[in-house]
């Protein structure tokens, strides 16, 4: 059945999102040396809003990189395959890297990506920050270093996350009731 914006119930409002992202940035600022550069990698497209919000609150010198990956297509369930669209990254030899992703669901996408970065980019440290963790849906053994919210196994959209390409621009997170 097609869903539209009237079916989207608010799960997390804009202020709650922003307050939590700011406090997550404080957690990140506390872990990294404040004068050492980190490269933050935005996993497009879903992480775009989280990435730009988080970046504003980081206090150390920051470089930005962008990659594209997808696994859901137009479905609301993972199809079990990672579709790589653009994984072109520079070498991060001796540098610190923080991967910024919208959500971990089964863990397939991030297991693939974290392995790819560890094997190809020679960084001295690779960590992972996610906006959402659907822990109960996990099929791969991966844990984020930083997570803003743990959520139940429901399909969410808004604030970067889409449904059929839509709703990424919303400043809140909504969910579709089954
Ligand atoms: P995984 O590989 O962990 O199963 O799925 C991760 C990817 O699936 C995320 O990067 C995101 O693109 C997509 N995804 C997982 N759960 C949701 C959801 O509730 N809503 C949306 N819009 N995408 C999701």
PDB file of C-alpha atoms and ligand atoms in Angstrom:
ATOM      1  CA  UNK A   1       0.000   0.000   0.000  1.00  0.00           C
ATOM      2  CA  UNK A   2       1.316   3.466  -0.828  1.00  0.00           C
ATOM      3  CA  UNK A   3       1.976   5.689   2.151  1.00  0.00           C
ATOM      4  CA  UNK A   4       1.857   9.474   2.259  1.00  0.00           C
ATOM      5  CA  UNK A   5       2.769  12.241   4.688  1.00  0.00           C
ATOM      6  CA  UNK A   6      -0.619  12.045   6.467  1.00  0.00           C
ATOM      7  CA  UNK A   7       0.315   8.509   7.559  1.00  0.00           C
ATOM      8  CA  UNK A   8       3.590   9.702   9.074  1.00  0.00           C
ATOM      9  CA  UNK A   9       3.286  10.002  12.874  1.00  0.00           C
ATOM     10  CA  UNK A  10       5.839  12.115  14.766  1.00  0.00           C
ATOM     11  CA  UNK A  11       8.362   9.987  16.636  1.00  0.00           C
ATOM     12  CA  UNK A  12      11.012  12.631  17.472  1.00  0.00           C
ATOM     13  CA  UNK A  13      10.423  16.349  17.088  1.00  0.00           C
ATOM     14  CA  UNK A  14      12.918  18.864  15.752  1.00  0.00           C
ATOM     15  CA  UNK A  15      14.015  20.280  19.107  1.00  0.00           C
ATOM     16  CA  UNK A  16      14.593  16.851  20.640  1.00  0.00           C
ATOM     17  CA  UNK A  17      16.667  15.855  17.600  1.00  0.00           C
ATOM     18  CA  UNK A  18      18.791  18.973  17.733  1.00  0.00           C
ATOM     19  CA  UNK A  19      19.315  18.874  21.501  1.00  0.00           C
ATOM     20  CA  UNK A  20      20.431  15.245  21.335  1.00  0.00           C
ATOM     21  CA  UNK A  21      22.754  15.838  18.379  1.00  0.00           C
ATOM     22  CA  UNK A  22      24.379  18.677  20.317  1.00  0.00           C
ATOM     23  CA  UNK A  23      24.900  16.440  23.357  1.00  0.00           C
ATOM     24  CA  UNK A  24      26.242  13.667  21.107  1.00  0.00           C
ATOM     25  CA  UNK A  25      28.739  16.175  19.675  1.00  0.00           C
ATOM     26  CA  UNK A  26      29.820  16.921  23.260  1.00  0.00           C
ATOM     27  CA  UNK A  27      30.445  13.178  23.762  1.00  0.00           C
ATOM     28  CA  UNK A  28      32.529  13.135  20.573  1.00  0.00           C
ATOM     29  CA  UNK A  29      34.420  16.315  21.523  1.00  0.00           C
ATOM     30  CA  UNK A  30      35.306  14.704  24.847  1.00  0.00           C
ATOM     31  CA  UNK A  31      36.839  11.600  23.201  1.00  0.00           C
ATOM     32  CA  UNK A  32      39.045  13.159  20.504  1.00  0.00           C
ATOM     33  CA  UNK A  33      42.128  15.360  21.106  1.00  0.00           C
ATOM     34  CA  UNK A  34      40.891  18.892  20.488  1.00  0.00           C
ATOM     35  CA  UNK A  35      43.771  19.987  18.264  1.00  0.00           C
ATOM     36  CA  UNK A  36      43.939  16.854  16.054  1.00  0.00           C
ATOM     37  CA  UNK A  37      42.139  16.846  12.711  1.00  0.00           C
ATOM     38  CA  UNK A  38      39.403  14.288  12.100  1.00  0.00           C
ATOM     39  CA  UNK A  39      37.789  13.455   8.782  1.00  0.00           C
ATOM     40  CA  UNK A  40      34.062  12.910   9.055  1.00  0.00           C
ATOM     41  CA  UNK A  41      32.536  10.779   6.303  1.00  0.00           C
ATOM     42  CA  UNK A  42      28.905  11.353   5.383  1.00  0.00           C
ATOM     43  CA  UNK A  43      27.122   8.246   4.091  1.00  0.00           C
ATOM     44  CA  UNK A  44      24.739   9.690   1.518  1.00  0.00           C
ATOM     45  CA  UNK A  45      21.979  10.192   1.253  1.00  0.00           C
ATOM     46  CA  UNK A  46      20.340   9.344   4.554  1.00  0.00           C
ATOM     47  CA  UNK A  47      22.973  10.836   6.877  1.00  0.00           C
ATOM     48  CA  UNK A  48      23.018  14.274   5.245  1.00  0.00           C
ATOM     49  CA  UNK A  49      20.944  16.170   7.848  1.00  0.00           C
ATOM     50  CA  UNK A  50      22.563  14.435  10.819  1.00  0.00           C
ATOM     51  CA  UNK A  51      26.018  15.015   9.327  1.00  0.00           C
ATOM     52  CA  UNK A  52      25.604  18.768   8.835  1.00  0.00           C
ATOM     53  CA  UNK A  53      23.919  19.229  12.237  1.00  0.00           C
ATOM     54  CA  UNK A  54      26.604  17.263  14.058  1.00  0.00           C
ATOM     55  CA  UNK A  55      29.488  18.944  12.217  1.00  0.00           C
ATOM     56  CA  UNK A  56      28.410  22.375  13.459  1.00  0.00           C
ATOM     57  CA  UNK A  57      29.003  21.349  17.076  1.00  0.00           C
ATOM     58  CA  UNK A  58      32.385  19.636  16.641  1.00  0.00           C
ATOM     59  CA  UNK A  59      35.252  21.603  18.162  1.00  0.00           C
ATOM     60  CA  UNK A  60      38.364  19.933  16.673  1.00  0.00           C
ATOM     61  CA  UNK A  61      39.621  20.709  13.100  1.00  0.00           C
ATOM     62  CA  UNK A  62      37.320  18.805  10.725  1.00  0.00           C
ATOM     63  CA  UNK A  63      37.610  17.627   7.108  1.00  0.00           C
ATOM     64  CA  UNK A  64      34.602  16.264   5.248  1.00  0.00           C
ATOM     65  CA  UNK A  65      34.197  13.380   2.778  1.00  0.00           C
ATOM     66  CA  UNK A  66      31.040  12.011   1.145  1.00  0.00           C
ATOM     67  CA  UNK A  67      30.199   8.517  -0.091  1.00  0.00           C
ATOM     68  CA  UNK A  68      27.036   6.907  -1.444  1.00  0.00           C
ATOM     69  CA  UNK A  69      25.694   3.516  -0.454  1.00  0.00           C
ATOM     70  CA  UNK A  70      22.253   2.010  -0.466  1.00  0.00           C
ATOM     71  CA  UNK A  71      20.515  -1.198   0.541  1.00  0.00           C
ATOM     72  CA  UNK A  72      16.762  -0.464   0.836  1.00  0.00           C
ATOM     73  CA  UNK A  73      15.783   0.825  -2.627  1.00  0.00           C
ATOM     74  CA  UNK A  74      12.079   1.689  -2.486  1.00  0.00           C
ATOM     75  CA  UNK A  75      11.278  -0.939   0.118  1.00  0.00           C
ATOM     76  CA  UNK A  76      10.831  -0.513   3.875  1.00  0.00           C
ATOM     77  CA  UNK A  77      12.900  -3.655   4.614  1.00  0.00           C
ATOM     78  CA  UNK A  78      16.578  -4.373   3.988  1.00  0.00           C
ATOM     79  CA  UNK A  79      17.060  -6.548   0.879  1.00  0.00           C
ATOM     80  CA  UNK A  80      20.223  -8.091   2.325  1.00  0.00           C
ATOM     81  CA  UNK A  81      22.548  -6.586  -0.297  1.00  0.00           C
ATOM     82  CA  UNK A  82      24.668  -3.445  -0.251  1.00  0.00           C
ATOM     83  CA  UNK A  83      24.575  -1.451  -3.462  1.00  0.00           C
ATOM     84  CA  UNK A  84      27.727   0.647  -3.684  1.00  0.00           C
ATOM     85  CA  UNK A  85      27.240   3.814  -5.700  1.00  0.00           C
ATOM     86  CA  UNK A  86      30.355   5.857  -4.955  1.00  0.00           C
ATOM     87  CA  UNK A  87      33.009   4.675  -2.558  1.00  0.00           C
ATOM     88  CA  UNK A  88      35.836   6.888  -3.822  1.00  0.00           C
ATOM     89  CA  UNK A  89      37.831   7.987  -0.788  1.00  0.00           C
ATOM     90  CA  UNK A  90      41.355   9.377  -0.357  1.00  0.00           C
ATOM     91  CA  UNK A  91      43.952   7.559   1.757  1.00  0.00           C
ATOM     92  CA  UNK A  92      43.620   8.482   5.441  1.00  0.00           C
ATOM     93  CA  UNK A  93      47.070   7.217   6.354  1.00  0.00           C
ATOM     94  CA  UNK A  94      47.761   8.081  10.003  1.00  0.00           C
ATOM     95  CA  UNK A  95      44.529  10.088  10.332  1.00  0.00           C
ATOM     96  CA  UNK A  96      41.409   9.824  12.451  1.00  0.00           C
ATOM     97  CA  UNK A  97      38.145   9.017  10.694  1.00  0.00           C
ATOM     98  CA  UNK A  98      34.587   9.222  11.959  1.00  0.00           C
ATOM     99  CA  UNK A  99      31.919   7.590   9.768  1.00  0.00           C
ATOM    100  CA  UNK A 100      28.549   9.332  10.131  1.00  0.00           C
ATOM    101  CA  UNK A 101      25.490   7.261   9.193  1.00  0.00           C
ATOM    102  CA  UNK A 102      21.750   7.688   9.634  1.00  0.00           C
ATOM    103  CA  UNK A 103      20.763   4.310  11.058  1.00  0.00           C
ATOM    104  CA  UNK A 104      21.967   0.781  11.780  1.00  0.00           C
ATOM    105  CA  UNK A 105      19.288  -1.790  11.115  1.00  0.00           C
ATOM    106  CA  UNK A 106      20.527  -5.322  10.321  1.00  0.00           C
ATOM    107  CA  UNK A 107      24.094  -3.954  10.362  1.00  0.00           C
ATOM    108  CA  UNK A 108      24.879  -5.211   6.840  1.00  0.00           C
ATOM    109  CA  UNK A 109      25.654  -1.793   5.335  1.00  0.00           C
ATOM    110  CA  UNK A 110      27.947  -0.630   8.111  1.00  0.00           C
ATOM    111  CA  UNK A 111      29.727  -3.959   8.471  1.00  0.00           C
ATOM    112  CA  UNK A 112      30.539  -3.723   4.759  1.00  0.00           C
ATOM    113  CA  UNK A 113      31.551  -0.059   4.960  1.00  0.00           C
ATOM    114  CA  UNK A 114      33.649  -0.224   8.138  1.00  0.00           C
ATOM    115  CA  UNK A 115      35.532  -3.239   6.720  1.00  0.00           C
ATOM    116  CA  UNK A 116      36.047  -1.418   3.432  1.00  0.00           C
ATOM    117  CA  UNK A 117      37.467   1.673   5.162  1.00  0.00           C
ATOM    118  CA  UNK A 118      39.657  -0.317   7.559  1.00  0.00           C
ATOM    119  CA  UNK A 119      41.109  -2.363   4.685  1.00  0.00           C
ATOM    120  CA  UNK A 120      41.587   0.414   2.123  1.00  0.00           C
ATOM    121  CA  UNK A 121      42.173   3.732   3.860  1.00  0.00           C
ATOM    122  CA  UNK A 122      45.002   3.087   6.378  1.00  0.00           C
ATOM    123  CA  UNK A 123      43.509   5.414   8.995  1.00  0.00           C
ATOM    124  CA  UNK A 124      44.967   5.240  12.504  1.00  0.00           C
ATOM    125  CA  UNK A 125      41.513   5.253  14.033  1.00  0.00           C
ATOM    126  CA  UNK A 126      38.061   4.622  12.520  1.00  0.00           C
ATOM    127  CA  UNK A 127      34.956   5.224  14.605  1.00  0.00           C
ATOM    128  CA  UNK A 128      31.247   5.203  13.848  1.00  0.00           C
ATOM    129  CA  UNK A 129      28.501   7.677  14.808  1.00  0.00           C
ATOM    130  CA  UNK A 130      24.861   6.918  14.045  1.00  0.00           C
ATOM    131  CA  UNK A 131      21.688   8.882  14.593  1.00  0.00           C
ATOM    132  CA  UNK A 132      19.582   5.757  15.186  1.00  0.00           C
ATOM    133  CA  UNK A 133      20.249   2.203  16.272  1.00  0.00           C
ATOM    134  CA  UNK A 134      17.537  -0.435  15.678  1.00  0.00           C
ATOM    135  CA  UNK A 135      19.345  -2.891  17.951  1.00  0.00           C
ATOM    136  CA  UNK A 136      16.507  -5.404  17.910  1.00  0.00           C
ATOM    137  CA  UNK A 137      16.848  -5.860  14.109  1.00  0.00           C
ATOM    138  CA  UNK A 138      20.570  -6.600  14.183  1.00  0.00           C
ATOM    139  CA  UNK A 139      21.892  -9.569  12.149  1.00  0.00           C
ATOM    140  CA  UNK A 140      25.583  -8.542  12.005  1.00  0.00           C
ATOM    141  CA  UNK A 141      27.816  -8.011  15.028  1.00  0.00           C
ATOM    142  CA  UNK A 142      28.515  -4.296  14.856  1.00  0.00           C
ATOM    143  CA  UNK A 143      28.138  -1.582  17.486  1.00  0.00           C
ATOM    144  CA  UNK A 144      28.389   2.178  16.934  1.00  0.00           C
ATOM    145  CA  UNK A 145      30.895   4.146  18.997  1.00  0.00           C
ATOM    146  CA  UNK A 146      28.385   6.988  19.248  1.00  0.00           C
ATOM    147  CA  UNK A 147      24.603   6.734  18.936  1.00  0.00           C
ATOM    148  CA  UNK A 148      21.995   9.460  19.403  1.00  0.00           C
ATOM    149  CA  UNK A 149      18.850   7.309  19.784  1.00  0.00           C
ATOM    150  CA  UNK A 150      17.966   3.624  20.125  1.00  0.00           C
ATOM    151  CA  UNK A 151      14.628   2.887  18.472  1.00  0.00           C
ATOM    152  CA  UNK A 152      12.242  -0.039  18.022  1.00  0.00           C
ATOM    153  CA  UNK A 153      12.056  -1.986  14.773  1.00  0.00           C
ATOM    154  CA  UNK A 154       9.801   0.408  12.880  1.00  0.00           C
ATOM    155  CA  UNK A 155      10.315   2.139   9.544  1.00  0.00           C
ATOM    156  CA  UNK A 156      11.119   5.827  10.065  1.00  0.00           C
ATOM    157  CA  UNK A 157      11.428   8.770   7.677  1.00  0.00           C
ATOM    158  CA  UNK A 158      12.403  12.448   7.870  1.00  0.00           C
ATOM    159  CA  UNK A 159      15.596  14.351   8.763  1.00  0.00           C
ATOM    160  CA  UNK A 160      17.550  12.764   5.899  1.00  0.00           C
ATOM    161  CA  UNK A 161      15.800   9.386   5.889  1.00  0.00           C
ATOM    162  CA  UNK A 162      13.469   8.743   2.981  1.00  0.00           C
ATOM    163  CA  UNK A 163      10.451   6.752   1.979  1.00  0.00           C
ATOM    164  CA  UNK A 164      10.550   6.232  -1.823  1.00  0.00           C
ATOM    165  CA  UNK A 165      12.875   9.223  -2.122  1.00  0.00           C
ATOM    166  CA  UNK A 166      10.583  11.540  -0.153  1.00  0.00           C
ATOM    167  CA  UNK A 167      10.587  13.226   3.298  1.00  0.00           C
ATOM    168  CA  UNK A 168      14.352  13.681   3.646  1.00  0.00           C
ATOM    169  CA  UNK A 169      13.775  17.424   4.097  1.00  0.00           C
ATOM    170  CA  UNK A 170      11.554  17.113   7.189  1.00  0.00           C
ATOM    171  CA  UNK A 171      13.037  18.542  10.398  1.00  0.00           C
ATOM    172  CA  UNK A 172      11.485  15.763  12.489  1.00  0.00           C
ATOM    173  CA  UNK A 173      11.441  11.953  12.460  1.00  0.00           C
ATOM    174  CA  UNK A 174       8.185  10.193  11.703  1.00  0.00           C
ATOM    175  CA  UNK A 175       7.114   6.559  11.450  1.00  0.00           C
ATOM    176  CA  UNK A 176       4.474   4.662   9.537  1.00  0.00           C
ATOM    177  CA  UNK A 177       2.063   2.588  11.563  1.00  0.00           C
ATOM    178  CA  UNK A 178       1.759  -0.964  10.194  1.00  0.00           C
TER     179      UNK A 178
HETATM  180  P1  LIG B   1      21.210  -2.232   7.306  1.00  0.00           P
HETATM  181  O1  LIG B   1      22.233  -2.519   6.284  1.00  0.00           O
HETATM  182  O2  LIG B   1      21.778  -1.958   8.684  1.00  0.00           O
HETATM  183  O3  LIG B   1      20.134  -3.294   7.366  1.00  0.00           O
HETATM  184  O4  LIG B   1      20.422  -0.964   6.830  1.00  0.00           O
HETATM  185  C1  LIG B   1      20.998   0.306   6.883  1.00  0.00           C
HETATM  186  C2  LIG B   1      20.415   1.224   5.841  1.00  0.00           C
HETATM  187  O5  LIG B   1      19.032   0.912   5.586  1.00  0.00           O
HETATM  188  C3  LIG B   1      20.431   2.636   6.375  1.00  0.00           C
HETATM  189  O6  LIG B   1      21.599   3.296   6.008  1.00  0.00           O
HETATM  190  C4  LIG B   1      19.189   3.228   5.742  1.00  0.00           C
HETATM  191  O7  LIG B   1      19.520   3.750   4.471  1.00  0.00           O
HETATM  192  C5  LIG B   1      18.264   2.069   5.562  1.00  0.00           C
HETATM  193  N1  LIG B   1      17.282   1.992   6.674  1.00  0.00           N
HETATM  194  C6  LIG B   1      17.268   1.131   7.719  1.00  0.00           C
HETATM  195  N2  LIG B   1      16.200   1.347   8.509  1.00  0.00           N
HETATM  196  C7  LIG B   1      15.528   2.387   7.944  1.00  0.00           C
HETATM  197  C8  LIG B   1      14.342   3.092   8.303  1.00  0.00           C
HETATM  198  O8  LIG B   1      13.662   2.836   9.314  1.00  0.00           O
HETATM  199  N3  LIG B   1      13.984   4.117   7.477  1.00  0.00           N
HETATM  200  C9  LIG B   1      14.674   4.462   6.368  1.00  0.00           C
HETATM  201  N4  LIG B   1      14.230   5.487   5.636  1.00  0.00           N
HETATM  202  N5  LIG B   1      15.806   3.810   5.989  1.00  0.00           N
HETATM  203  C10 LIG B   1      16.216   2.798   6.780  1.00  0.00           C
END
